[in-house]
């Protein structure tokens, strides 16, 4: 269960760490989000509020999104490799001392889907994560 939370946090990292830009694209909207993480036929669903400042991390320019990811990675003693932002898709790999995690997230404003693969020397896990905006935050 703990590894699911870690993968979900890494997949959502662009909107957890705030960036800002007057010319940023709206890839993700703020509000109450339902997120379902699936792996090996099992699913876990939760809801959480994404504030406008948190959504900016996904909505920034290429430089702003990368900078936000690099800042969050440094806090985990990791680095970012293979970063790409192409229209509504953000891809990157967190490289950490004992694992690497590759994430590819495509945003649709009121929904997103991610594929997150975490690898260690002992094993590999791939999770599918789907989010959908339910409403404004309470």
Short mmCIF file of C-alpha atoms in Angstrom, two decimals:
data_model
loop_
_atom_site.label_atom_id
_atom_site.label_comp_id
_atom_site.label_asym_id
_atom_site.label_seq_id
_atom_site.Cartn_x
_atom_site.Cartn_y
_atom_site.Cartn_z
CA UNK A 1 0.00 0.00 0.00
CA UNK A 2 2.85 2.40 0.82
CA UNK A 3 4.41 1.94 -2.64
CA UNK A 4 1.07 2.87 -4.28
CA UNK A 5 1.06 6.15 -2.38
CA UNK A 6 4.67 6.85 -3.41
CA UNK A 7 3.90 6.19 -7.08
CA UNK A 8 0.76 8.32 -6.93
CA UNK A 9 2.70 11.19 -5.37
CA UNK A 10 5.39 10.99 -8.06
CA UNK A 11 2.81 10.88 -10.85
CA UNK A 12 1.05 13.91 -9.43
CA UNK A 13 4.22 15.80 -8.56
CA UNK A 14 3.81 18.42 -11.30
CA UNK A 15 0.62 19.72 -9.66
CA UNK A 16 1.77 19.27 -6.07
CA UNK A 17 4.76 21.57 -6.51
CA UNK A 18 3.58 24.97 -7.66
CA UNK A 19 4.92 26.82 -10.68
CA UNK A 20 3.48 29.92 -12.30
CA UNK A 21 3.28 31.65 -15.65
CA UNK A 22 1.12 34.21 -17.35
CA UNK A 23 1.31 32.16 -20.57
CA UNK A 24 0.88 28.74 -19.00
CA UNK A 25 -1.48 26.16 -20.50
CA UNK A 26 -4.39 24.85 -18.44
CA UNK A 27 -3.63 21.14 -18.44
CA UNK A 28 -5.26 20.56 -15.07
CA UNK A 29 -8.02 22.39 -13.25
CA UNK A 30 -8.09 22.96 -9.52
CA UNK A 31 -10.85 21.31 -7.48
CA UNK A 32 -11.81 18.05 -5.79
CA UNK A 33 -10.24 15.12 -7.62
CA UNK A 34 -10.93 11.39 -7.47
CA UNK A 35 -7.80 9.35 -8.19
CA UNK A 36 -7.78 5.61 -8.86
CA UNK A 37 -4.49 3.71 -8.81
CA UNK A 38 -4.51 0.21 -10.34
CA UNK A 39 -1.87 -2.50 -10.27
CA UNK A 40 -2.11 -6.27 -10.79
CA UNK A 41 -5.91 -6.22 -10.90
CA UNK A 42 -6.25 -4.28 -7.63
CA UNK A 43 -7.42 -0.68 -7.36
CA UNK A 44 -7.32 1.99 -4.70
CA UNK A 45 -9.43 5.16 -5.01
CA UNK A 46 -9.16 8.34 -2.97
CA UNK A 47 -10.19 11.96 -3.25
CA UNK A 48 -8.26 15.12 -2.54
CA UNK A 49 -8.45 18.85 -3.16
CA UNK A 50 -6.05 20.40 -5.68
CA UNK A 51 -5.74 24.14 -5.04
CA UNK A 52 -5.20 26.65 -7.85
CA UNK A 53 -1.57 27.07 -6.69
CA UNK A 54 -1.01 23.29 -6.78
CA UNK A 55 -2.54 23.04 -10.28
CA UNK A 56 0.01 25.60 -11.51
CA UNK A 57 2.71 22.91 -11.29
CA UNK A 58 1.08 21.09 -14.21
CA UNK A 59 0.02 24.23 -16.01
CA UNK A 60 3.37 26.00 -16.24
CA UNK A 61 5.76 26.39 -19.12
CA UNK A 62 8.24 23.63 -19.91
CA UNK A 63 10.92 25.38 -17.84
CA UNK A 64 8.58 25.93 -14.87
CA UNK A 65 7.30 22.35 -14.80
CA UNK A 66 10.84 20.98 -15.03
CA UNK A 67 12.06 23.33 -12.28
CA UNK A 68 9.19 22.25 -10.00
CA UNK A 69 9.98 18.58 -10.62
CA UNK A 70 13.70 19.11 -10.01
CA UNK A 71 12.96 20.89 -6.72
CA UNK A 72 10.71 18.06 -5.52
CA UNK A 73 13.23 15.43 -6.67
CA UNK A 74 16.05 17.12 -4.77
CA UNK A 75 13.95 16.91 -1.60
CA UNK A 76 13.84 13.12 -2.09
CA UNK A 77 17.59 12.91 -2.91
CA UNK A 78 16.71 12.13 -6.53
CA UNK A 79 17.33 13.71 -9.93
CA UNK A 80 15.12 14.17 -12.99
CA UNK A 81 16.07 12.56 -16.30
CA UNK A 82 14.28 12.25 -19.62
CA UNK A 83 11.95 15.20 -18.99
CA UNK A 84 9.57 16.09 -21.83
CA UNK A 85 6.51 18.30 -22.01
CA UNK A 86 4.59 17.92 -25.26
CA UNK A 87 1.26 19.78 -25.29
CA UNK A 88 -0.78 18.03 -22.57
CA UNK A 89 1.65 15.21 -21.74
CA UNK A 90 4.42 15.39 -19.15
CA UNK A 91 7.01 12.58 -19.02
CA UNK A 92 10.04 12.19 -16.78
CA UNK A 93 12.08 9.75 -14.71
CA UNK A 94 12.99 10.22 -11.05
CA UNK A 95 16.37 8.59 -10.46
CA UNK A 96 16.94 7.90 -6.78
CA UNK A 97 19.72 6.05 -4.93
CA UNK A 98 17.84 2.71 -4.79
CA UNK A 99 15.12 3.06 -7.41
CA UNK A 100 13.96 4.88 -10.50
CA UNK A 101 10.39 5.88 -11.31
CA UNK A 102 9.21 6.78 -14.80
CA UNK A 103 5.97 8.70 -15.18
CA UNK A 104 3.97 9.69 -18.25
CA UNK A 105 0.84 11.75 -17.55
CA UNK A 106 -1.62 13.10 -20.10
CA UNK A 107 -3.97 15.84 -18.90
CA UNK A 108 -7.43 16.66 -20.22
CA UNK A 109 -8.41 19.55 -17.89
CA UNK A 110 -11.07 17.57 -15.98
CA UNK A 111 -9.23 14.23 -16.17
CA UNK A 112 -5.78 12.71 -16.50
CA UNK A 113 -4.19 9.33 -16.88
CA UNK A 114 -0.71 8.23 -15.87
CA UNK A 115 1.47 5.20 -16.29
CA UNK A 116 4.08 4.99 -13.54
CA UNK A 117 6.80 2.35 -13.51
CA UNK A 118 9.03 1.98 -10.45
CA UNK A 119 12.17 -0.14 -10.67
CA UNK A 120 14.63 -1.36 -8.08
CA UNK A 121 17.42 -3.89 -8.50
CA UNK A 122 15.00 -6.55 -7.17
CA UNK A 123 11.73 -5.82 -9.01
CA UNK A 124 9.56 -3.56 -11.12
CA UNK A 125 5.98 -2.33 -10.63
CA UNK A 126 3.75 -0.58 -13.16
CA UNK A 127 0.67 1.31 -12.04
CA UNK A 128 -2.07 2.97 -14.00
CA UNK A 129 -3.45 6.09 -12.38
CA UNK A 130 -6.61 7.85 -13.50
CA UNK A 131 -7.88 11.09 -12.06
CA UNK A 132 -11.09 12.96 -12.66
CA UNK A 133 -12.26 16.27 -11.34
CA UNK A 134 -15.45 15.95 -9.31
CA UNK A 135 -16.25 19.52 -8.27
CA UNK A 136 -14.83 22.62 -6.67
CA UNK A 137 -13.10 22.08 -3.34
CA UNK A 138 -15.31 22.49 -0.27
#
